[in-house]
Amino acid sequence: MDLRSLVLCLCVLGADQSPATFMDYDYGGVPITINRMLGEPSVMSLRGRIDAGWLRTVNPQSCPLECECPIQWPSALYCDNRGLRYVPPTLPPRTEYLFLQGNRISGLPAGVFSNTSLVRWLFLDHNQLASDQVASMTLAQLPRLKNLFLNHNNLTDIPSRLPGGLKQLRLAHNKIAKISPEAFGNLHNLTVLLLHGNQLKTIGEADFKGLHSIILLDLSHNHLEEFPKNLPPSVRQLYVSNNSLSALPAGCLAGFDSLEYLRISHNGLQDKGIAEGVFNVSSIVELDLSYNQLTSIPLVPESLQYLYLEANLIQEFNVTSFCRSVSPLRFSRMRILRLDGNRLSYHQLPPNWVQCLRVLRAIYV
């Protein structure tokens, strides 16, 4: 099942669509799961919504002057979008949810979180963090940290000594060009890793060593020229769109028995570079090959349900790409097929396509 159907999508309410408002809801392109039954706080900024002076009058708990401390979420600290250049030095020990996004913080010195070891969610998106200004043991002081948000910073390396209990690590839109050895070696519980919008060119043999539980891996918007090898076999959602891939060699998807969603749009894929049967992975539900240079429809498994091939150079509809044979028990499970933006028109479809794609809900030609 797609992660998008499992999470609570956070929408911007009201007419205010300023850049600051947009920043509040940009968490690397993947919505955030909020479990209100566990008392988890809203990820929406409180800035401008609640009078900070009133909060301090009625709230008996201490609160840094740079932040807001809502009564209804006593473990949450909102210090976002305030132009801060540093993490407030007087963070309350009770803090479990720390919102610091949208500031100008460039470093995390040693000991900055020594008084807040209970932090479980840490938001540092849209700051100016640089790798050489993040002390090696800083994040290790947060042993209960589960979700770390570092999108839109100036990091050139994966932060070191990350807590082993991390579930989500979001590093989208940084300047990471390589992954240090053992960077993820102890992150056995990590399920979401966002690395899109970086400068990765290759993936080394041990780059993702230790990621035994990863479900969503986003490597799109990098500089990859070859389909990455040595990826965690547990991955269910793999995104490598907007790279420089021209080929998919035989066996590049071998071993991905749990893979359900594969997105390779906006690359330079050509027919000659796609090995025969490369997509023969029965677990795949959705395949996105849009905006490439394909002239024919590749062979896909009959179990595939969503296929996106728009904006290619396809001139012919070959039924055998979907059905090796057609019978009462042998037919494609395709539900959505997009072929718009190709060199193909509806009247060119062969008469037997309906028998093959008999459960199709929509086709775009």
mmCIF file of C-alpha atoms in Angstrom:
data_model
loop_
_atom_site.group_PDB
_atom_site.id
_atom_site.type_symbol
_atom_site.label_atom_id
_atom_site.label_comp_id
_atom_site.label_asym_id
_atom_site.label_seq_id
_atom_site.Cartn_x
_atom_site.Cartn_y
_atom_site.Cartn_z
ATOM 1 C CA MET A 1 0.000 0.000 0.000
ATOM 2 C CA ASP A 2 1.291 3.436 -0.916
ATOM 3 C CA LEU A 3 2.552 5.468 2.051
ATOM 4 C CA ARG A 4 0.425 8.356 0.785
ATOM 5 C CA SER A 5 -2.685 6.416 1.760
ATOM 6 C CA LEU A 6 -1.353 5.737 5.239
ATOM 7 C CA VAL A 7 -0.473 9.237 6.326
ATOM 8 C CA LEU A 8 -2.434 12.305 7.303
ATOM 9 C CA CYS A 9 -1.917 14.865 4.558
ATOM 10 C CA LEU A 10 -1.547 18.318 6.020
ATOM 11 C CA CYS A 11 -3.191 21.061 3.989
ATOM 12 C CA VAL A 12 -2.705 24.811 4.275
ATOM 13 C CA LEU A 13 -5.938 26.332 5.515
ATOM 14 C CA GLY A 14 -7.025 29.842 4.674
ATOM 15 C CA ALA A 15 -5.905 32.264 2.011
ATOM 16 C CA ASP A 16 -2.411 33.005 3.301
ATOM 17 C CA GLN A 17 -0.017 31.389 0.817
ATOM 18 C CA SER A 18 3.112 33.333 1.717
ATOM 19 C CA PRO A 19 6.546 31.659 1.384
ATOM 20 C CA ALA A 20 6.753 31.337 5.175
ATOM 21 C CA THR A 21 3.433 29.509 5.232
ATOM 22 C CA PHE A 22 4.611 27.149 2.507
ATOM 23 C CA MET A 23 7.746 26.367 4.496
ATOM 24 C CA ASP A 24 5.634 25.234 7.428
ATOM 25 C CA TYR A 25 4.176 22.446 5.311
ATOM 26 C CA ASP A 26 7.192 21.339 3.301
ATOM 27 C CA TYR A 27 8.601 18.217 4.897
ATOM 28 C CA GLY A 28 10.431 16.817 1.889
ATOM 29 C CA GLY A 29 7.358 16.024 -0.169
ATOM 30 C CA VAL A 30 6.123 13.225 2.079
ATOM 31 C CA PRO A 31 3.299 14.112 4.494
ATOM 32 C CA ILE A 32 3.726 13.467 8.197
ATOM 33 C CA THR A 33 1.875 10.900 10.238
ATOM 34 C CA ILE A 34 0.230 12.446 13.298
ATOM 35 C CA ASN A 35 -1.202 10.193 15.987
ATOM 36 C CA ARG A 36 -3.522 12.388 18.016
ATOM 37 C CA MET A 37 -4.463 9.374 20.160
ATOM 38 C CA LEU A 38 -0.926 9.550 21.548
ATOM 39 C CA GLY A 39 -1.220 13.289 22.127
ATOM 40 C CA GLU A 40 1.173 14.234 19.324
ATOM 41 C CA PRO A 41 1.006 17.974 18.618
ATOM 42 C CA SER A 42 0.124 19.790 15.427
ATOM 43 C CA VAL A 43 3.034 20.347 13.036
ATOM 44 C CA MET A 44 1.489 23.650 11.962
ATOM 45 C CA SER A 45 3.270 26.762 13.123
ATOM 46 C CA LEU A 46 1.731 28.635 16.045
ATOM 47 C CA ARG A 47 3.404 31.882 15.004
ATOM 48 C CA GLY A 48 0.750 34.542 14.514
ATOM 49 C CA ARG A 49 -2.047 32.230 15.602
ATOM 50 C CA ILE A 50 -1.693 32.426 19.375
ATOM 51 C CA ASP A 51 -0.540 35.431 21.395
ATOM 52 C CA ALA A 52 2.758 34.433 23.016
ATOM 53 C CA GLY A 53 2.286 36.913 25.868
ATOM 54 C CA TRP A 54 -1.061 35.393 26.772
ATOM 55 C CA LEU A 55 0.463 31.921 26.725
ATOM 56 C CA ARG A 56 3.148 32.969 29.200
ATOM 57 C CA THR A 57 0.540 34.543 31.470
ATOM 58 C CA VAL A 58 -1.635 31.441 31.742
ATOM 59 C CA ASN A 59 1.029 28.763 31.345
ATOM 60 C CA PRO A 60 2.806 27.972 34.614
ATOM 61 C CA GLN A 61 5.660 26.128 32.857
ATOM 62 C CA SER A 62 8.850 27.891 31.814
ATOM 63 C CA CYS A 63 9.221 28.784 28.137
ATOM 64 C CA PRO A 64 12.201 30.324 26.275
ATOM 65 C CA LEU A 65 11.543 33.872 25.104
ATOM 66 C CA GLU A 66 12.338 32.793 21.519
ATOM 67 C CA CYS A 67 9.586 30.177 21.504
ATOM 68 C CA GLU A 68 5.938 29.462 22.215
ATOM 69 C CA CYS A 69 4.776 26.735 24.587
ATOM 70 C CA PRO A 70 1.135 25.734 24.054
ATOM 71 C CA ILE A 71 -0.806 24.589 27.086
ATOM 72 C CA GLN A 72 -2.530 21.790 25.181
ATOM 73 C CA TRP A 73 0.821 20.257 24.151
ATOM 74 C CA PRO A 74 3.112 20.700 27.152
ATOM 75 C CA SER A 75 5.851 18.576 25.563
ATOM 76 C CA ALA A 76 5.984 20.703 22.373
ATOM 77 C CA LEU A 77 8.201 23.734 21.836
ATOM 78 C CA TYR A 78 7.560 26.008 18.826
ATOM 79 C CA CYS A 79 10.615 28.108 17.931
ATOM 80 C CA ASP A 80 10.041 28.154 14.153
ATOM 81 C CA ASN A 81 10.238 31.031 11.635
ATOM 82 C CA ARG A 82 11.794 33.531 14.026
ATOM 83 C CA GLY A 83 15.097 34.323 12.311
ATOM 84 C CA LEU A 84 17.069 32.517 15.016
ATOM 85 C CA ARG A 85 20.793 32.022 14.394
ATOM 86 C CA TYR A 86 21.204 29.447 17.152
ATOM 87 C CA VAL A 87 19.240 26.882 19.113
ATOM 88 C CA PRO A 88 17.806 28.545 22.241
ATOM 89 C CA PRO A 89 20.115 27.751 25.187
ATOM 90 C CA THR A 90 17.320 27.266 27.741
ATOM 91 C CA LEU A 91 15.293 24.429 26.255
ATOM 92 C CA PRO A 92 12.976 22.878 28.860
ATOM 93 C CA PRO A 93 13.894 19.276 29.808
ATOM 94 C CA ARG A 94 10.261 18.234 29.170
ATOM 95 C CA THR A 95 10.579 18.924 25.406
ATOM 96 C CA GLU A 96 9.692 15.986 23.147
ATOM 97 C CA TYR A 97 8.667 17.882 19.994
ATOM 98 C CA LEU A 98 11.070 20.648 19.001
ATOM 99 C CA PHE A 99 10.151 22.920 16.074
ATOM 100 C CA LEU A 100 13.098 24.990 14.786
ATOM 101 C CA GLN A 101 12.333 25.123 11.062
ATOM 102 C CA GLY A 102 12.492 28.327 9.030
ATOM 103 C CA ASN A 103 15.336 29.975 10.939
ATOM 104 C CA ARG A 104 18.970 30.839 10.121
ATOM 105 C CA ILE A 105 20.675 28.267 12.294
ATOM 106 C CA SER A 106 24.040 27.275 10.791
ATOM 107 C CA GLY A 107 25.435 24.953 13.465
ATOM 108 C CA LEU A 108 24.673 22.489 16.231
ATOM 109 C CA PRO A 109 27.526 22.762 18.759
ATOM 110 C CA ALA A 110 28.348 20.031 21.229
ATOM 111 C CA GLY A 111 26.021 20.014 24.224
ATOM 112 C CA VAL A 112 23.253 22.054 22.614
ATOM 113 C CA PHE A 113 20.752 19.247 23.366
ATOM 114 C CA SER A 114 22.344 17.979 26.596
ATOM 115 C CA ASN A 115 19.378 19.192 28.663
ATOM 116 C CA THR A 116 16.680 17.836 26.338
ATOM 117 C CA SER A 117 17.342 14.115 26.053
ATOM 118 C CA LEU A 118 13.601 13.346 25.734
ATOM 119 C CA VAL A 119 13.244 14.886 22.244
ATOM 120 C CA ARG A 120 11.458 12.508 19.859
ATOM 121 C CA TRP A 121 10.696 14.856 16.919
ATOM 122 C CA LEU A 122 13.259 17.442 15.762
ATOM 123 C CA PHE A 123 12.397 19.871 12.955
ATOM 124 C CA LEU A 124 15.316 21.809 11.431
ATOM 125 C CA ASP A 125 14.050 22.233 7.853
ATOM 126 C CA HIS A 126 14.874 25.465 6.019
ATOM 127 C CA ASN A 127 17.879 26.546 8.022
ATOM 128 C CA GLN A 128 21.541 27.076 7.041
ATOM 129 C CA LEU A 129 23.104 24.042 8.680
ATOM 130 C CA ALA A 130 26.605 23.206 7.417
ATOM 131 C CA SER A 131 28.214 19.805 8.002
ATOM 132 C CA ASP A 132 31.421 21.254 9.465
ATOM 133 C CA GLN A 133 29.369 23.113 12.071
ATOM 134 C CA VAL A 134 27.420 20.102 13.342
ATOM 135 C CA ALA A 135 29.396 18.525 16.200
ATOM 136 C CA SER A 136 29.799 14.762 15.879
ATOM 137 C CA MET A 137 28.114 13.860 19.190
ATOM 138 C CA THR A 138 25.345 16.471 19.112
ATOM 139 C CA LEU A 139 22.538 14.283 17.788
ATOM 140 C CA ALA A 140 23.780 11.270 19.752
ATOM 141 C CA GLN A 141 22.594 13.160 22.851
ATOM 142 C CA LEU A 142 19.016 12.476 21.728
ATOM 143 C CA PRO A 143 18.631 8.715 22.344
ATOM 144 C CA ARG A 144 14.812 8.827 22.003
ATOM 145 C CA LEU A 145 14.832 10.672 18.665
ATOM 146 C CA LYS A 146 12.490 9.021 16.137
ATOM 147 C CA ASN A 147 11.974 11.661 13.429
ATOM 148 C CA LEU A 148 14.691 14.020 12.195
ATOM 149 C CA PHE A 149 13.871 16.706 9.611
ATOM 150 C CA LEU A 150 16.863 18.377 7.937
ATOM 151 C CA ASN A 151 15.451 19.283 4.514
ATOM 152 C CA HIS A 152 16.619 22.464 2.779
ATOM 153 C CA ASN A 153 19.934 23.081 4.497
ATOM 154 C CA ASN A 154 23.593 23.264 3.367
ATOM 155 C CA LEU A 155 24.726 19.829 4.509
ATOM 156 C CA THR A 156 27.418 18.133 2.425
ATOM 157 C CA ASP A 157 27.560 14.910 4.467
ATOM 158 C CA ILE A 158 25.175 12.671 6.368
ATOM 159 C CA PRO A 159 25.334 13.756 10.047
ATOM 160 C CA SER A 160 27.435 11.362 12.111
ATOM 161 C CA ARG A 161 26.495 9.420 15.239
ATOM 162 C CA LEU A 162 22.772 9.406 14.503
ATOM 163 C CA PRO A 163 20.566 7.801 17.205
ATOM 164 C CA GLY A 164 19.865 4.146 16.438
ATOM 165 C CA GLY A 165 16.140 4.475 17.121
ATOM 166 C CA LEU A 166 15.451 6.803 14.185
ATOM 167 C CA LYS A 167 12.360 5.960 12.133
ATOM 168 C CA GLN A 168 12.488 8.845 9.637
ATOM 169 C CA LEU A 169 15.471 10.788 8.311
ATOM 170 C CA ARG A 170 14.677 13.579 5.877
ATOM 171 C CA LEU A 171 17.679 15.150 4.129
ATOM 172 C CA ALA A 172 16.080 16.434 0.933
ATOM 173 C CA HIS A 173 17.504 19.473 -0.847
ATOM 174 C CA ASN A 174 20.949 19.651 0.672
ATOM 175 C CA LYS A 175 24.390 19.431 -1.015
ATOM 176 C CA ILE A 176 25.276 15.821 -0.260
ATOM 177 C CA ALA A 177 27.536 14.396 -2.991
ATOM 178 C CA LYS A 178 28.569 11.144 -1.316
ATOM 179 C CA ILE A 179 27.549 8.933 1.565
ATOM 180 C CA SER A 180 30.211 8.273 4.167
ATOM 181 C CA PRO A 181 30.989 4.643 5.052
ATOM 182 C CA GLU A 182 28.749 3.307 7.826
ATOM 183 C CA ALA A 183 26.658 6.495 7.775
ATOM 184 C CA PHE A 184 23.529 4.393 8.298
ATOM 185 C CA GLY A 185 25.210 1.400 9.936
ATOM 186 C CA ASN A 186 23.192 1.513 13.159
ATOM 187 C CA LEU A 187 19.865 2.708 11.738
ATOM 188 C CA HIS A 188 18.224 -0.714 11.691
ATOM 189 C CA ASN A 189 14.770 0.758 12.461
ATOM 190 C CA LEU A 190 14.757 3.489 9.798
ATOM 191 C CA THR A 191 11.709 3.266 7.515
ATOM 192 C CA VAL A 192 11.831 6.585 5.579
ATOM 193 C CA LEU A 193 14.969 8.078 4.033
ATOM 194 C CA LEU A 194 14.679 11.166 1.821
ATOM 195 C CA LEU A 195 17.791 12.128 -0.149
ATOM 196 C CA HIS A 196 16.229 13.791 -3.170
ATOM 197 C CA GLY A 197 17.505 17.128 -4.371
ATOM 198 C CA ASN A 198 21.135 16.427 -3.518
ATOM 199 C CA GLN A 199 24.276 15.886 -5.643
ATOM 200 C CA LEU A 200 24.722 12.118 -5.526
ATOM 201 C CA LYS A 201 26.421 10.646 -8.620
ATOM 202 C CA THR A 202 27.001 7.049 -7.556
ATOM 203 C CA ILE A 203 25.889 4.679 -4.821
ATOM 204 C CA GLY A 204 28.660 2.645 -3.214
ATOM 205 C CA GLU A 205 28.441 -0.978 -2.168
ATOM 206 C CA ALA A 206 28.189 -0.183 1.547
ATOM 207 C CA ASP A 207 26.386 3.168 1.370
ATOM 208 C CA PHE A 208 23.076 1.810 2.680
ATOM 209 C CA LYS A 209 24.498 -0.885 4.902
ATOM 210 C CA GLY A 210 22.424 -1.258 8.063
ATOM 211 C CA LEU A 211 19.079 -0.166 6.609
ATOM 212 C CA HIS A 212 17.186 -3.386 7.236
ATOM 213 C CA SER A 213 13.698 -1.852 7.644
ATOM 214 C CA ILE A 214 13.616 0.871 5.004
ATOM 215 C CA ILE A 215 10.252 1.235 3.245
ATOM 216 C CA LEU A 216 10.555 4.523 1.342
ATOM 217 C CA LEU A 217 13.821 5.581 -0.315
ATOM 218 C CA ASP A 218 13.833 8.750 -2.411
ATOM 219 C CA LEU A 219 16.914 9.349 -4.595
ATOM 220 C CA SER A 220 15.223 11.545 -7.188
ATOM 221 C CA HIS A 221 16.643 14.885 -8.358
ATOM 222 C CA ASN A 222 20.266 13.792 -8.057
ATOM 223 C CA HIS A 223 22.972 13.153 -10.693
ATOM 224 C CA LEU A 224 22.810 9.369 -10.954
ATOM 225 C CA GLU A 225 23.890 8.017 -14.349
ATOM 226 C CA GLU A 226 23.423 4.335 -13.495
ATOM 227 C CA PHE A 227 20.590 2.623 -11.704
ATOM 228 C CA PRO A 228 21.799 2.364 -8.096
ATOM 229 C CA LYS A 229 23.020 -1.028 -6.944
ATOM 230 C CA ASN A 230 23.218 -2.459 -3.434
ATOM 231 C CA LEU A 231 19.934 -0.930 -2.316
ATOM 232 C CA PRO A 232 18.112 -2.340 0.736
ATOM 233 C CA PRO A 233 15.875 -5.240 -0.397
ATOM 234 C CA SER A 234 13.186 -4.212 2.112
ATOM 235 C CA VAL A 235 12.296 -1.072 0.129
ATOM 236 C CA ARG A 236 8.674 -0.811 -1.030
ATOM 237 C CA GLN A 237 8.758 2.663 -2.552
ATOM 238 C CA LEU A 238 11.792 3.558 -4.652
ATOM 239 C CA TYR A 239 12.000 6.936 -6.374
ATOM 240 C CA VAL A 240 14.840 7.687 -8.825
ATOM 241 C CA SER A 241 13.094 10.255 -11.028
ATOM 242 C CA ASN A 242 14.905 13.314 -12.388
ATOM 243 C CA ASN A 243 18.329 11.744 -12.704
ATOM 244 C CA SER A 244 20.442 10.921 -15.788
ATOM 245 C CA LEU A 245 19.601 7.240 -16.237
ATOM 246 C CA SER A 246 19.639 5.914 -19.804
ATOM 247 C CA ALA A 247 19.492 2.183 -19.097
ATOM 248 C CA LEU A 248 18.075 -0.443 -16.764
ATOM 249 C CA PRO A 249 20.388 -3.478 -16.932
ATOM 250 C CA ALA A 250 19.263 -7.054 -16.394
ATOM 251 C CA GLY A 251 18.905 -7.957 -12.745
ATOM 252 C CA CYS A 252 18.887 -4.391 -11.437
ATOM 253 C CA LEU A 253 15.568 -5.117 -9.670
ATOM 254 C CA ALA A 254 16.426 -8.661 -8.635
ATOM 255 C CA GLY A 255 15.800 -9.357 -4.974
ATOM 256 C CA PHE A 256 13.263 -6.571 -4.488
ATOM 257 C CA ASP A 257 10.487 -8.908 -3.426
ATOM 258 C CA SER A 258 8.650 -6.159 -1.515
ATOM 259 C CA LEU A 259 8.910 -3.391 -4.120
ATOM 260 C CA GLU A 260 5.486 -1.883 -4.853
ATOM 261 C CA TYR A 261 6.072 1.639 -6.215
ATOM 262 C CA LEU A 262 8.873 2.416 -8.672
ATOM 263 C CA ARG A 263 9.261 5.876 -10.177
ATOM 264 C CA ILE A 264 11.854 6.494 -12.897
ATOM 265 C CA SER A 265 10.306 9.473 -14.684
ATOM 266 C CA HIS A 266 12.252 12.393 -16.180
ATOM 267 C CA ASN A 267 15.363 10.438 -17.108
ATOM 268 C CA GLY A 268 16.863 9.490 -20.489
ATOM 269 C CA LEU A 269 15.639 5.905 -20.718
ATOM 270 C CA GLN A 270 15.750 4.372 -24.205
ATOM 271 C CA ASP A 271 14.415 1.051 -25.495
ATOM 272 C CA LYS A 272 17.850 -0.401 -26.184
ATOM 273 C CA GLY A 273 18.917 0.254 -22.622
ATOM 274 C CA ILE A 274 16.026 -1.564 -20.949
ATOM 275 C CA ALA A 275 16.814 -5.242 -20.473
ATOM 276 C CA GLU A 276 14.083 -7.675 -21.441
ATOM 277 C CA GLY A 277 11.940 -8.647 -18.462
ATOM 278 C CA VAL A 278 13.633 -6.151 -16.144
ATOM 279 C CA PHE A 279 10.226 -5.197 -14.688
ATOM 280 C CA ASN A 280 9.239 -8.798 -14.017
ATOM 281 C CA VAL A 281 8.694 -8.134 -10.310
ATOM 282 C CA SER A 282 5.284 -9.432 -9.306
ATOM 283 C CA SER A 283 5.024 -7.184 -6.247
ATOM 284 C CA ILE A 284 5.098 -3.918 -8.259
ATOM 285 C CA VAL A 285 1.772 -2.067 -8.181
ATOM 286 C CA GLU A 286 2.777 1.266 -9.753
ATOM 287 C CA LEU A 287 5.441 1.971 -12.400
ATOM 288 C CA ASP A 288 6.214 5.501 -13.564
ATOM 289 C CA LEU A 289 8.285 5.760 -16.762
ATOM 290 C CA SER A 290 6.922 9.084 -17.942
ATOM 291 C CA TYR A 291 9.081 11.765 -19.575
ATOM 292 C CA ASN A 292 11.713 9.467 -21.038
ATOM 293 C CA GLN A 293 12.708 8.532 -24.612
ATOM 294 C CA LEU A 294 10.939 5.198 -25.030
ATOM 295 C CA THR A 295 9.568 4.341 -28.483
ATOM 296 C CA SER A 296 7.731 1.182 -27.411
ATOM 297 C CA ILE A 297 5.876 -0.093 -24.366
ATOM 298 C CA PRO A 298 8.169 -2.294 -22.268
ATOM 299 C CA LEU A 299 7.173 -5.715 -21.028
ATOM 300 C CA VAL A 300 5.408 -5.358 -17.675
ATOM 301 C CA PRO A 301 3.971 -7.985 -15.292
ATOM 302 C CA GLU A 302 0.295 -8.822 -15.615
ATOM 303 C CA SER A 303 -0.134 -7.926 -11.943
ATOM 304 C CA LEU A 304 0.829 -4.268 -12.535
ATOM 305 C CA GLN A 305 -2.068 -1.881 -11.794
ATOM 306 C CA TYR A 306 -0.775 1.614 -12.625
ATOM 307 C CA LEU A 307 1.533 2.418 -15.540
ATOM 308 C CA TYR A 308 2.573 5.945 -16.473
ATOM 309 C CA LEU A 309 4.210 6.336 -19.897
ATOM 310 C CA GLU A 310 3.159 9.852 -20.834
ATOM 311 C CA ALA A 311 5.543 12.155 -22.707
ATOM 312 C CA ASN A 312 7.660 9.479 -24.396
ATOM 313 C CA LEU A 313 8.088 8.694 -28.117
ATOM 314 C CA ILE A 314 5.816 5.645 -28.293
ATOM 315 C CA GLN A 315 4.274 4.976 -31.715
ATOM 316 C CA GLU A 316 2.726 1.530 -31.328
ATOM 317 C CA PHE A 317 0.475 -0.246 -28.832
ATOM 318 C CA ASN A 318 1.630 -3.846 -28.373
ATOM 319 C CA VAL A 319 -0.838 -5.999 -26.428
ATOM 320 C CA THR A 320 1.885 -8.531 -25.577
ATOM 321 C CA SER A 321 3.551 -5.884 -23.427
ATOM 322 C CA PHE A 322 0.689 -6.434 -20.993
ATOM 323 C CA CYS A 323 -0.584 -9.977 -21.736
ATOM 324 C CA ARG A 324 1.570 -12.878 -22.841
ATOM 325 C CA SER A 325 -1.707 -14.680 -23.549
ATOM 326 C CA VAL A 326 -5.394 -13.898 -23.077
ATOM 327 C CA SER A 327 -7.884 -16.307 -21.503
ATOM 328 C CA PRO A 328 -10.626 -16.234 -18.849
ATOM 329 C CA LEU A 329 -7.897 -16.525 -16.212
ATOM 330 C CA ARG A 330 -5.025 -14.716 -17.961
ATOM 331 C CA PHE A 331 -5.415 -10.979 -18.326
ATOM 332 C CA SER A 332 -3.784 -7.770 -17.145
ATOM 333 C CA ARG A 333 -4.797 -6.243 -13.809
ATOM 334 C CA MET A 334 -4.050 -2.774 -15.152
ATOM 335 C CA ARG A 335 -6.366 -0.067 -13.771
ATOM 336 C CA ILE A 336 -4.790 3.188 -14.977
ATOM 337 C CA LEU A 337 -2.729 3.473 -18.170
ATOM 338 C CA ARG A 338 -1.299 6.794 -19.329
ATOM 339 C CA LEU A 339 -0.002 7.090 -22.880
ATOM 340 C CA ASP A 340 -0.822 10.738 -23.527
ATOM 341 C CA GLY A 341 1.884 12.919 -24.988
ATOM 342 C CA ASN A 342 3.222 10.144 -27.260
ATOM 343 C CA ARG A 343 3.032 9.571 -31.032
ATOM 344 C CA LEU A 344 -0.022 7.406 -30.674
ATOM 345 C CA SER A 345 -3.743 8.018 -31.115
ATOM 346 C CA TYR A 346 -6.750 6.138 -29.788
ATOM 347 C CA HIS A 347 -7.778 4.757 -33.192
ATOM 348 C CA GLN A 348 -4.388 3.010 -33.464
ATOM 349 C CA LEU A 349 -5.169 0.687 -30.565
ATOM 350 C CA PRO A 350 -5.559 -2.944 -31.760
ATOM 351 C CA PRO A 351 -9.049 -4.483 -31.431
ATOM 352 C CA ASN A 352 -7.968 -7.100 -28.876
ATOM 353 C CA TRP A 353 -6.656 -4.652 -26.298
ATOM 354 C CA VAL A 354 -9.993 -4.719 -24.449
ATOM 355 C CA GLN A 355 -9.746 -8.468 -23.806
ATOM 356 C CA CYS A 356 -6.287 -8.023 -22.323
ATOM 357 C CA LEU A 357 -6.999 -4.879 -20.272
ATOM 358 C CA ARG A 358 -10.449 -5.974 -19.185
ATOM 359 C CA VAL A 359 -10.389 -4.370 -15.712
ATOM 360 C CA LEU A 360 -8.971 -1.061 -16.920
ATOM 361 C CA ARG A 361 -10.637 1.973 -15.336
ATOM 362 C CA ALA A 362 -8.996 4.720 -17.395
ATOM 363 C CA ILE A 363 -6.711 5.002 -20.395
ATOM 364 C CA TYR A 364 -5.187 8.263 -21.610
ATOM 365 C CA VAL A 365 -3.960 8.358 -25.207
#
